[in-house]
């Protein structure tokens, strides 16, 4: 019984208030053949007078808890067992109820078993909805012991997740150091002793993963130190040879800077890169004036091992003679 003009809050008070998680409850006001949804959270908060509707004779206020389901979480979690979840819950909710995984997520394999099917899930999956009777199996990924040596920050032995590759092993070792020959990384297979060479320069410098061989138990990854050089000759202040490495691309302007810069008589508009291609000398013109004064950085090409940067003295150099002298001096065999 209620006085005329009573509202939903007074009806709730007369019924002894509500039970359960108030934020998850829903309510419907049934009046004859009509059903009116009620914003129960707004009614309880008291900040929406419109939601707190007036009650009429014969009304029914139906308060419903969310549907529940039972899911089993087993394996490498803090509290394995059966958990009760709201309908439409996800893996995140189930793992939270089970105390989360014991190991680091990246070392954990999670499988959803439903009926006669299985599905791999990623830790943090908040999209895949669970169903009543689902089983979540949390297993520790198998690991292999690999060795990382050479020009890396922390050489040593590391436990790598099974199916992990060279990139993951290098990350465990803290990454490579400067002057690393990334294009000449070697894998020594622990089982057979066979040696494989891979080029990881595109992956580690440009983010373009073209190769990442999987490692096996006992494999060794060796990162050699770069020993390749380029030469800068002609009208520069300190002509000579200079080391280059795969971790930092070296351009023509960089190379001239290593040689102390060009002399006043150096013709920067006539600079050339001399490169051996299929056993033949190839001359690549580079107008440094356009790079420095006009910002045409596309002309400032990256150098390769054994390249020669030549700064001539005149605006009309005798390249035939220059190339002949370079060959005689043996610079192309650096």
mmCIF file of C-alpha atoms in Angstrom:
data_model
loop_
_atom_site.group_PDB
_atom_site.id
_atom_site.type_symbol
_atom_site.label_atom_id
_atom_site.label_comp_id
_atom_site.label_asym_id
_atom_site.label_seq_id
_atom_site.Cartn_x
_atom_site.Cartn_y
_atom_site.Cartn_z
ATOM 1 C CA UNK A 1 0.000 0.000 0.000
ATOM 2 C CA UNK A 2 1.184 3.503 -0.922
ATOM 3 C CA UNK A 3 -0.270 6.944 -0.607
ATOM 4 C CA UNK A 4 -1.512 8.560 -3.788
ATOM 5 C CA UNK A 5 1.268 10.407 -5.608
ATOM 6 C CA UNK A 6 4.041 8.116 -4.333
ATOM 7 C CA UNK A 7 7.036 7.633 -6.562
ATOM 8 C CA UNK A 8 9.518 4.835 -7.345
ATOM 9 C CA UNK A 9 11.835 5.733 -4.456
ATOM 10 C CA UNK A 10 8.966 5.397 -1.986
ATOM 11 C CA UNK A 11 7.994 2.055 -3.472
ATOM 12 C CA UNK A 12 11.595 0.850 -3.106
ATOM 13 C CA UNK A 13 11.657 2.008 0.513
ATOM 14 C CA UNK A 14 8.403 0.198 1.222
ATOM 15 C CA UNK A 15 9.825 -2.982 -0.322
ATOM 16 C CA UNK A 16 12.923 -2.856 1.885
ATOM 17 C CA UNK A 17 15.347 -1.401 -0.711
ATOM 18 C CA UNK A 18 17.159 -3.476 -3.339
ATOM 19 C CA UNK A 19 19.831 -6.149 -3.079
ATOM 20 C CA UNK A 20 22.912 -6.968 -5.140
ATOM 21 C CA UNK A 21 25.211 -4.798 -7.202
ATOM 22 C CA UNK A 22 23.055 -1.739 -7.831
ATOM 23 C CA UNK A 23 25.115 -0.662 -10.842
ATOM 24 C CA UNK A 24 24.313 -3.911 -12.667
ATOM 25 C CA UNK A 25 20.583 -4.046 -11.934
ATOM 26 C CA UNK A 26 17.928 -3.049 -14.470
ATOM 27 C CA UNK A 27 14.309 -2.107 -13.856
ATOM 28 C CA UNK A 28 11.039 -1.998 -15.795
ATOM 29 C CA UNK A 29 7.760 -0.390 -14.689
ATOM 30 C CA UNK A 30 4.867 -2.505 -15.970
ATOM 31 C CA UNK A 31 1.555 -0.687 -16.245
ATOM 32 C CA UNK A 32 -1.191 -2.729 -17.843
ATOM 33 C CA UNK A 33 0.107 -3.908 -21.191
ATOM 34 C CA UNK A 34 2.828 -1.269 -21.284
ATOM 35 C CA UNK A 35 6.439 -1.700 -20.165
ATOM 36 C CA UNK A 36 8.405 1.441 -19.281
ATOM 37 C CA UNK A 37 12.191 1.084 -18.815
ATOM 38 C CA UNK A 38 13.421 2.792 -15.632
ATOM 39 C CA UNK A 39 16.861 4.344 -15.259
ATOM 40 C CA UNK A 40 17.414 2.736 -11.884
ATOM 41 C CA UNK A 41 20.863 4.280 -11.338
ATOM 42 C CA UNK A 42 19.422 7.784 -11.920
ATOM 43 C CA UNK A 43 16.548 7.078 -9.532
ATOM 44 C CA UNK A 44 18.921 5.909 -6.796
ATOM 45 C CA UNK A 45 21.270 8.838 -7.349
ATOM 46 C CA UNK A 46 18.369 11.265 -7.007
ATOM 47 C CA UNK A 47 19.623 13.542 -9.761
ATOM 48 C CA UNK A 48 16.869 12.933 -12.324
ATOM 49 C CA UNK A 49 13.329 13.795 -11.228
ATOM 50 C CA UNK A 50 11.957 12.541 -14.532
ATOM 51 C CA UNK A 51 13.311 9.039 -13.938
ATOM 52 C CA UNK A 52 11.597 8.837 -10.524
ATOM 53 C CA UNK A 53 8.143 8.218 -11.997
ATOM 54 C CA UNK A 54 4.877 8.467 -10.076
ATOM 55 C CA UNK A 55 3.350 5.115 -9.127
ATOM 56 C CA UNK A 56 -0.253 4.273 -10.054
ATOM 57 C CA UNK A 57 -2.686 1.649 -8.775
ATOM 58 C CA UNK A 58 -1.739 -1.828 -10.017
ATOM 59 C CA UNK A 59 1.769 -0.934 -11.222
ATOM 60 C CA UNK A 60 4.517 -3.566 -11.049
ATOM 61 C CA UNK A 61 8.163 -2.542 -10.671
ATOM 62 C CA UNK A 62 10.331 -5.405 -11.898
ATOM 63 C CA UNK A 63 13.995 -5.272 -10.795
ATOM 64 C CA UNK A 64 16.236 -7.782 -12.505
ATOM 65 C CA UNK A 65 19.817 -8.823 -11.901
ATOM 66 C CA UNK A 66 21.949 -9.600 -14.954
ATOM 67 C CA UNK A 67 21.988 -13.143 -16.236
ATOM 68 C CA UNK A 68 24.884 -15.155 -14.835
ATOM 69 C CA UNK A 69 27.008 -17.911 -16.284
ATOM 70 C CA UNK A 70 29.614 -20.368 -15.035
ATOM 71 C CA UNK A 71 33.098 -20.494 -16.556
ATOM 72 C CA UNK A 72 36.057 -22.656 -15.574
ATOM 73 C CA UNK A 73 39.530 -21.061 -15.498
ATOM 74 C CA UNK A 74 42.345 -23.575 -15.098
ATOM 75 C CA UNK A 75 46.117 -23.675 -15.353
ATOM 76 C CA UNK A 76 48.587 -20.903 -14.618
ATOM 77 C CA UNK A 77 46.331 -18.459 -12.729
ATOM 78 C CA UNK A 78 46.389 -17.448 -9.076
ATOM 79 C CA UNK A 79 42.981 -18.918 -8.211
ATOM 80 C CA UNK A 80 42.037 -21.669 -10.688
ATOM 81 C CA UNK A 81 38.527 -23.034 -10.559
ATOM 82 C CA UNK A 82 34.921 -22.162 -11.351
ATOM 83 C CA UNK A 83 33.921 -18.507 -11.527
ATOM 84 C CA UNK A 84 30.502 -16.890 -11.774
ATOM 85 C CA UNK A 85 30.289 -14.090 -14.314
ATOM 86 C CA UNK A 86 27.700 -11.772 -15.734
ATOM 87 C CA UNK A 87 26.392 -12.757 -19.133
ATOM 88 C CA UNK A 88 28.395 -11.169 -21.948
ATOM 89 C CA UNK A 89 31.575 -11.184 -19.845
ATOM 90 C CA UNK A 90 34.931 -11.530 -21.596
ATOM 91 C CA UNK A 91 38.346 -13.060 -20.963
ATOM 92 C CA UNK A 92 39.394 -9.951 -19.038
ATOM 93 C CA UNK A 93 36.527 -10.481 -16.579
ATOM 94 C CA UNK A 94 37.250 -14.193 -16.160
ATOM 95 C CA UNK A 95 40.967 -13.689 -15.506
ATOM 96 C CA UNK A 96 40.200 -10.909 -13.044
ATOM 97 C CA UNK A 97 37.983 -13.292 -11.069
ATOM 98 C CA UNK A 98 40.726 -15.936 -11.158
ATOM 99 C CA UNK A 99 43.430 -13.529 -9.943
ATOM 100 C CA UNK A 100 45.121 -13.100 -13.364
ATOM 101 C CA UNK A 101 47.973 -15.117 -14.870
ATOM 102 C CA UNK A 102 51.002 -16.186 -12.842
ATOM 103 C CA UNK A 103 53.675 -15.444 -15.446
ATOM 104 C CA UNK A 104 54.231 -12.476 -17.717
ATOM 105 C CA UNK A 105 51.408 -12.297 -20.287
ATOM 106 C CA UNK A 106 53.788 -12.615 -23.244
ATOM 107 C CA UNK A 107 54.945 -15.963 -21.831
ATOM 108 C CA UNK A 108 51.425 -17.297 -21.485
ATOM 109 C CA UNK A 109 49.286 -19.268 -23.920
ATOM 110 C CA UNK A 110 45.512 -18.939 -23.417
ATOM 111 C CA UNK A 111 43.020 -21.317 -25.033
ATOM 112 C CA UNK A 112 39.219 -21.113 -24.978
ATOM 113 C CA UNK A 113 37.591 -24.575 -24.978
ATOM 114 C CA UNK A 114 33.948 -24.577 -26.018
ATOM 115 C CA UNK A 115 32.208 -27.822 -26.808
ATOM 116 C CA UNK A 116 34.512 -29.700 -29.150
ATOM 117 C CA UNK A 117 36.329 -26.607 -30.415
ATOM 118 C CA UNK A 118 39.322 -24.600 -29.209
ATOM 119 C CA UNK A 119 40.296 -20.997 -29.872
ATOM 120 C CA UNK A 120 43.491 -19.144 -29.002
ATOM 121 C CA UNK A 121 42.925 -15.903 -27.106
ATOM 122 C CA UNK A 122 45.308 -13.064 -26.382
ATOM 123 C CA UNK A 123 45.767 -11.741 -22.862
ATOM 124 C CA UNK A 124 43.696 -8.576 -22.544
ATOM 125 C CA UNK A 125 40.997 -9.754 -24.996
ATOM 126 C CA UNK A 126 37.905 -7.736 -24.096
ATOM 127 C CA UNK A 127 36.006 -8.427 -27.312
ATOM 128 C CA UNK A 128 35.367 -12.181 -27.343
ATOM 129 C CA UNK A 129 32.238 -12.894 -25.281
ATOM 130 C CA UNK A 130 32.260 -15.996 -23.129
ATOM 131 C CA UNK A 131 29.398 -18.484 -22.857
ATOM 132 C CA UNK A 132 28.077 -20.614 -20.041
ATOM 133 C CA UNK A 133 30.205 -23.743 -19.667
ATOM 134 C CA UNK A 134 33.310 -22.323 -21.361
ATOM 135 C CA UNK A 135 36.707 -23.519 -20.157
ATOM 136 C CA UNK A 136 39.705 -21.176 -20.253
ATOM 137 C CA UNK A 137 43.036 -22.983 -20.182
ATOM 138 C CA UNK A 138 46.057 -20.874 -19.238
ATOM 139 C CA UNK A 139 49.415 -22.508 -19.969
ATOM 140 C CA UNK A 140 52.984 -21.331 -19.736
ATOM 141 C CA UNK A 141 54.689 -21.050 -23.117
ATOM 142 C CA UNK A 142 57.519 -23.478 -23.634
ATOM 143 C CA UNK A 143 60.944 -21.842 -23.612
ATOM 144 C CA UNK A 144 64.262 -22.562 -25.257
ATOM 145 C CA UNK A 145 67.723 -21.523 -24.060
ATOM 146 C CA UNK A 146 69.612 -19.440 -26.616
ATOM 147 C CA UNK A 147 72.874 -17.506 -26.516
ATOM 148 C CA UNK A 148 73.434 -13.974 -27.802
ATOM 149 C CA UNK A 149 77.017 -12.793 -28.232
ATOM 150 C CA UNK A 150 79.029 -10.171 -30.027
ATOM 151 C CA UNK A 151 78.220 -6.492 -30.398
ATOM 152 C CA UNK A 152 75.151 -6.377 -28.109
ATOM 153 C CA UNK A 153 74.565 -4.569 -24.815
ATOM 154 C CA UNK A 154 74.199 -7.638 -22.605
ATOM 155 C CA UNK A 155 75.738 -10.798 -24.105
ATOM 156 C CA UNK A 156 74.721 -14.053 -22.459
ATOM 157 C CA UNK A 157 72.218 -16.885 -22.262
ATOM 158 C CA UNK A 158 68.494 -16.178 -22.417
ATOM 159 C CA UNK A 159 65.262 -18.117 -22.139
ATOM 160 C CA UNK A 160 63.248 -17.376 -25.262
ATOM 161 C CA UNK A 161 59.611 -18.269 -25.810
ATOM 162 C CA UNK A 162 59.299 -21.235 -28.138
ATOM 163 C CA UNK A 163 58.895 -20.091 -31.749
ATOM 164 C CA UNK A 164 60.641 -16.807 -30.912
ATOM 165 C CA UNK A 165 63.086 -15.424 -33.470
ATOM 166 C CA UNK A 166 66.370 -13.561 -33.700
ATOM 167 C CA UNK A 167 64.711 -10.166 -33.177
ATOM 168 C CA UNK A 168 63.212 -11.303 -29.872
ATOM 169 C CA UNK A 169 66.579 -12.731 -28.760
ATOM 170 C CA UNK A 170 68.344 -9.447 -29.541
ATOM 171 C CA UNK A 171 65.698 -7.571 -27.553
ATOM 172 C CA UNK A 172 66.374 -9.788 -24.530
ATOM 173 C CA UNK A 173 70.064 -8.947 -24.874
ATOM 174 C CA UNK A 174 69.328 -5.222 -24.726
ATOM 175 C CA UNK A 175 69.706 -4.553 -28.450
ATOM 176 C CA UNK A 176 72.749 -4.013 -30.617
ATOM 177 C CA UNK A 177 75.546 -1.502 -30.104
ATOM 178 C CA UNK A 178 76.836 1.103 -32.516
ATOM 179 C CA UNK A 179 79.056 -0.153 -35.312
ATOM 180 C CA UNK A 180 77.185 -3.459 -35.494
ATOM 181 C CA UNK A 181 77.244 -5.317 -38.788
ATOM 182 C CA UNK A 182 73.503 -5.903 -38.881
ATOM 183 C CA UNK A 183 73.677 -7.260 -42.402
ATOM 184 C CA UNK A 184 76.070 -10.024 -41.303
ATOM 185 C CA UNK A 185 74.408 -11.482 -38.199
ATOM 186 C CA UNK A 186 75.144 -15.192 -37.818
ATOM 187 C CA UNK A 187 73.050 -18.001 -36.312
ATOM 188 C CA UNK A 188 75.009 -21.031 -35.133
ATOM 189 C CA UNK A 189 72.553 -23.901 -34.781
ATOM 190 C CA UNK A 190 73.084 -25.763 -31.526
ATOM 191 C CA UNK A 191 72.048 -29.136 -32.868
ATOM 192 C CA UNK A 192 74.112 -29.330 -36.049
ATOM 193 C CA UNK A 193 76.618 -26.501 -35.773
ATOM 194 C CA UNK A 194 75.438 -25.163 -39.119
ATOM 195 C CA UNK A 195 75.871 -21.419 -39.628
ATOM 196 C CA UNK A 196 73.233 -19.164 -41.193
ATOM 197 C CA UNK A 197 73.753 -15.501 -42.088
ATOM 198 C CA UNK A 198 70.893 -13.023 -42.135
ATOM 199 C CA UNK A 199 70.486 -9.329 -42.878
ATOM 200 C CA UNK A 200 68.543 -7.570 -40.106
ATOM 201 C CA UNK A 201 69.494 -4.031 -41.098
ATOM 202 C CA UNK A 202 66.067 -3.281 -42.676
ATOM 203 C CA UNK A 203 64.248 -4.608 -39.600
ATOM 204 C CA UNK A 204 66.333 -2.852 -36.942
ATOM 205 C CA UNK A 205 66.840 0.459 -38.769
ATOM 206 C CA UNK A 206 63.729 0.936 -40.912
ATOM 207 C CA UNK A 207 61.258 -1.367 -39.141
ATOM 208 C CA UNK A 208 60.831 -3.515 -42.261
ATOM 209 C CA UNK A 209 60.875 -7.102 -41.031
ATOM 210 C CA UNK A 210 61.901 -9.228 -43.988
ATOM 211 C CA UNK A 211 63.574 -12.018 -41.999
ATOM 212 C CA UNK A 212 63.308 -13.256 -38.423
ATOM 213 C CA UNK A 213 64.382 -16.901 -38.300
ATOM 214 C CA UNK A 214 63.023 -18.940 -35.411
ATOM 215 C CA UNK A 215 65.551 -20.108 -32.878
ATOM 216 C CA UNK A 216 65.883 -23.546 -31.342
ATOM 217 C CA UNK A 217 67.289 -24.759 -28.057
ATOM 218 C CA UNK A 218 71.058 -24.228 -27.944
ATOM 219 C CA UNK A 219 71.224 -21.816 -30.891
ATOM 220 C CA UNK A 220 73.696 -18.950 -30.752
ATOM 221 C CA UNK A 221 73.184 -15.504 -32.297
ATOM 222 C CA UNK A 222 76.381 -13.600 -33.065
ATOM 223 C CA UNK A 223 76.385 -9.899 -33.944
ATOM 224 C CA UNK A 224 79.778 -8.968 -35.436
ATOM 225 C CA UNK A 225 81.319 -5.530 -35.217
ATOM 226 C CA UNK A 226 81.345 -3.623 -38.480
ATOM 227 C CA UNK A 227 84.731 -3.473 -40.183
ATOM 228 C CA UNK A 228 83.680 -1.975 -43.506
ATOM 229 C CA UNK A 229 85.011 1.408 -44.614
ATOM 230 C CA UNK A 230 84.507 4.167 -47.153
ATOM 231 C CA UNK A 231 87.066 6.647 -48.481
ATOM 232 C CA UNK A 232 86.874 10.410 -48.920
ATOM 233 C CA UNK A 233 89.435 11.811 -51.352
ATOM 234 C CA UNK A 234 90.192 14.963 -53.263
ATOM 235 C CA UNK A 235 89.930 18.500 -51.967
ATOM 236 C CA UNK A 236 88.966 17.794 -48.358
ATOM 237 C CA UNK A 237 90.855 18.781 -45.233
ATOM 238 C CA UNK A 238 91.498 15.252 -43.949
ATOM 239 C CA UNK A 239 91.319 12.724 -46.813
ATOM 240 C CA UNK A 240 91.391 9.048 -45.897
ATOM 241 C CA UNK A 241 89.295 6.010 -45.028
ATOM 242 C CA UNK A 242 86.513 5.973 -42.442
ATOM 243 C CA UNK A 243 84.554 3.109 -40.830
ATOM 244 C CA UNK A 244 80.826 2.767 -41.401
ATOM 245 C CA UNK A 245 78.250 0.543 -39.743
ATOM 246 C CA UNK A 246 74.762 -0.740 -40.423
ATOM 247 C CA UNK A 247 73.139 0.968 -37.451
ATOM 248 C CA UNK A 248 73.471 4.506 -38.806
ATOM 249 C CA UNK A 249 73.283 5.209 -42.555
ATOM 250 C CA UNK A 250 76.119 7.441 -43.750
ATOM 251 C CA UNK A 251 75.415 9.993 -46.487
ATOM 252 C CA UNK A 252 77.741 11.879 -48.815
ATOM 253 C CA UNK A 253 77.477 15.034 -46.696
ATOM 254 C CA UNK A 254 78.234 12.986 -43.554
ATOM 255 C CA UNK A 255 81.328 11.517 -45.216
ATOM 256 C CA UNK A 256 82.683 14.915 -46.248
ATOM 257 C CA UNK A 257 82.119 16.045 -42.662
ATOM 258 C CA UNK A 258 84.171 13.098 -41.364
ATOM 259 C CA UNK A 259 86.982 14.234 -43.655
ATOM 260 C CA UNK A 260 87.006 17.682 -42.039
ATOM 261 C CA UNK A 261 84.904 19.353 -44.711
ATOM 262 C CA UNK A 262 85.818 20.483 -48.204
ATOM 263 C CA UNK A 263 88.717 22.832 -48.914
ATOM 264 C CA UNK A 264 87.979 26.258 -50.368
ATOM 265 C CA UNK A 265 89.033 24.976 -53.782
ATOM 266 C CA UNK A 266 86.740 21.964 -53.588
ATOM 267 C CA UNK A 267 84.044 21.966 -56.269
ATOM 268 C CA UNK A 268 81.054 20.804 -54.237
ATOM 269 C CA UNK A 269 78.791 20.904 -57.297
ATOM 270 C CA UNK A 270 80.946 18.208 -58.941
ATOM 271 C CA UNK A 271 81.262 15.686 -56.097
ATOM 272 C CA UNK A 272 80.914 12.072 -57.140
ATOM 273 C CA UNK A 273 80.517 8.704 -55.446
ATOM 274 C CA UNK A 274 82.638 6.030 -57.072
ATOM 275 C CA UNK A 275 81.213 2.568 -56.566
ATOM 276 C CA UNK A 276 82.125 -0.853 -57.912
ATOM 277 C CA UNK A 277 79.125 -2.496 -59.577
ATOM 278 C CA UNK A 278 79.607 -5.955 -61.123
ATOM 279 C CA UNK A 279 83.349 -5.388 -61.245
ATOM 280 C CA UNK A 280 83.033 -2.051 -63.025
ATOM 281 C CA UNK A 281 83.620 1.470 -61.736
ATOM 282 C CA UNK A 282 80.414 3.468 -61.560
ATOM 283 C CA UNK A 283 80.422 7.235 -60.982
ATOM 284 C CA UNK A 284 77.363 8.729 -59.267
ATOM 285 C CA UNK A 285 77.286 12.571 -59.452
ATOM 286 C CA UNK A 286 76.157 14.357 -56.275
ATOM 287 C CA UNK A 287 75.687 18.132 -56.374
ATOM 288 C CA UNK A 288 76.351 19.025 -52.722
ATOM 289 C CA UNK A 289 75.566 22.701 -53.373
ATOM 290 C CA UNK A 290 71.975 21.778 -54.227
ATOM 291 C CA UNK A 291 71.766 19.678 -51.058
ATOM 292 C CA UNK A 292 73.099 22.420 -48.783
ATOM 293 C CA UNK A 293 71.652 25.511 -50.445
ATOM 294 C CA UNK A 294 68.431 24.273 -52.008
ATOM 295 C CA UNK A 295 67.506 21.498 -49.558
ATOM 296 C CA UNK A 296 67.444 18.749 -52.192
ATOM 297 C CA UNK A 297 68.167 15.970 -49.709
ATOM 298 C CA UNK A 298 67.212 13.270 -52.186
ATOM 299 C CA UNK A 299 70.586 13.902 -53.858
ATOM 300 C CA UNK A 300 72.408 13.165 -50.586
ATOM 301 C CA UNK A 301 72.522 9.403 -51.138
ATOM 302 C CA UNK A 302 73.500 6.810 -48.544
ATOM 303 C CA UNK A 303 76.904 5.222 -48.960
ATOM 304 C CA UNK A 304 77.753 1.552 -49.211
ATOM 305 C CA UNK A 305 80.803 -0.345 -48.078
ATOM 306 C CA UNK A 306 83.904 0.482 -50.157
ATOM 307 C CA UNK A 307 82.349 3.578 -51.727
ATOM 308 C CA UNK A 308 84.679 6.480 -52.527
ATOM 309 C CA UNK A 309 83.527 10.086 -52.188
ATOM 310 C CA UNK A 310 85.643 12.335 -54.379
ATOM 311 C CA UNK A 311 85.651 16.139 -54.150
ATOM 312 C CA UNK A 312 87.370 17.539 -57.282
ATOM 313 C CA UNK A 313 89.225 20.837 -57.492
ATOM 314 C CA UNK A 314 87.722 22.150 -60.688
ATOM 315 C CA UNK A 315 84.211 22.496 -62.031
ATOM 316 C CA UNK A 316 85.305 20.433 -65.046
ATOM 317 C CA UNK A 317 87.226 17.494 -63.561
ATOM 318 C CA UNK A 318 88.991 14.919 -65.715
ATOM 319 C CA UNK A 319 87.120 11.906 -64.382
ATOM 320 C CA UNK A 320 88.909 9.444 -66.610
ATOM 321 C CA UNK A 321 92.227 10.441 -65.101
ATOM 322 C CA UNK A 322 90.821 10.565 -61.567
ATOM 323 C CA UNK A 323 89.351 7.074 -61.811
ATOM 324 C CA UNK A 324 92.572 5.713 -63.239
ATOM 325 C CA UNK A 325 94.605 7.186 -60.366
ATOM 326 C CA UNK A 326 92.179 5.822 -57.785
ATOM 327 C CA UNK A 327 92.493 2.338 -59.258
ATOM 328 C CA UNK A 328 96.273 2.581 -59.277
ATOM 329 C CA UNK A 329 96.291 3.598 -55.619
ATOM 330 C CA UNK A 330 94.181 0.541 -54.757
ATOM 331 C CA UNK A 331 91.354 2.404 -52.987
ATOM 332 C CA UNK A 332 88.716 0.341 -54.758
ATOM 333 C CA UNK A 333 90.042 -2.755 -52.993
ATOM 334 C CA UNK A 334 89.492 -1.334 -49.485
#
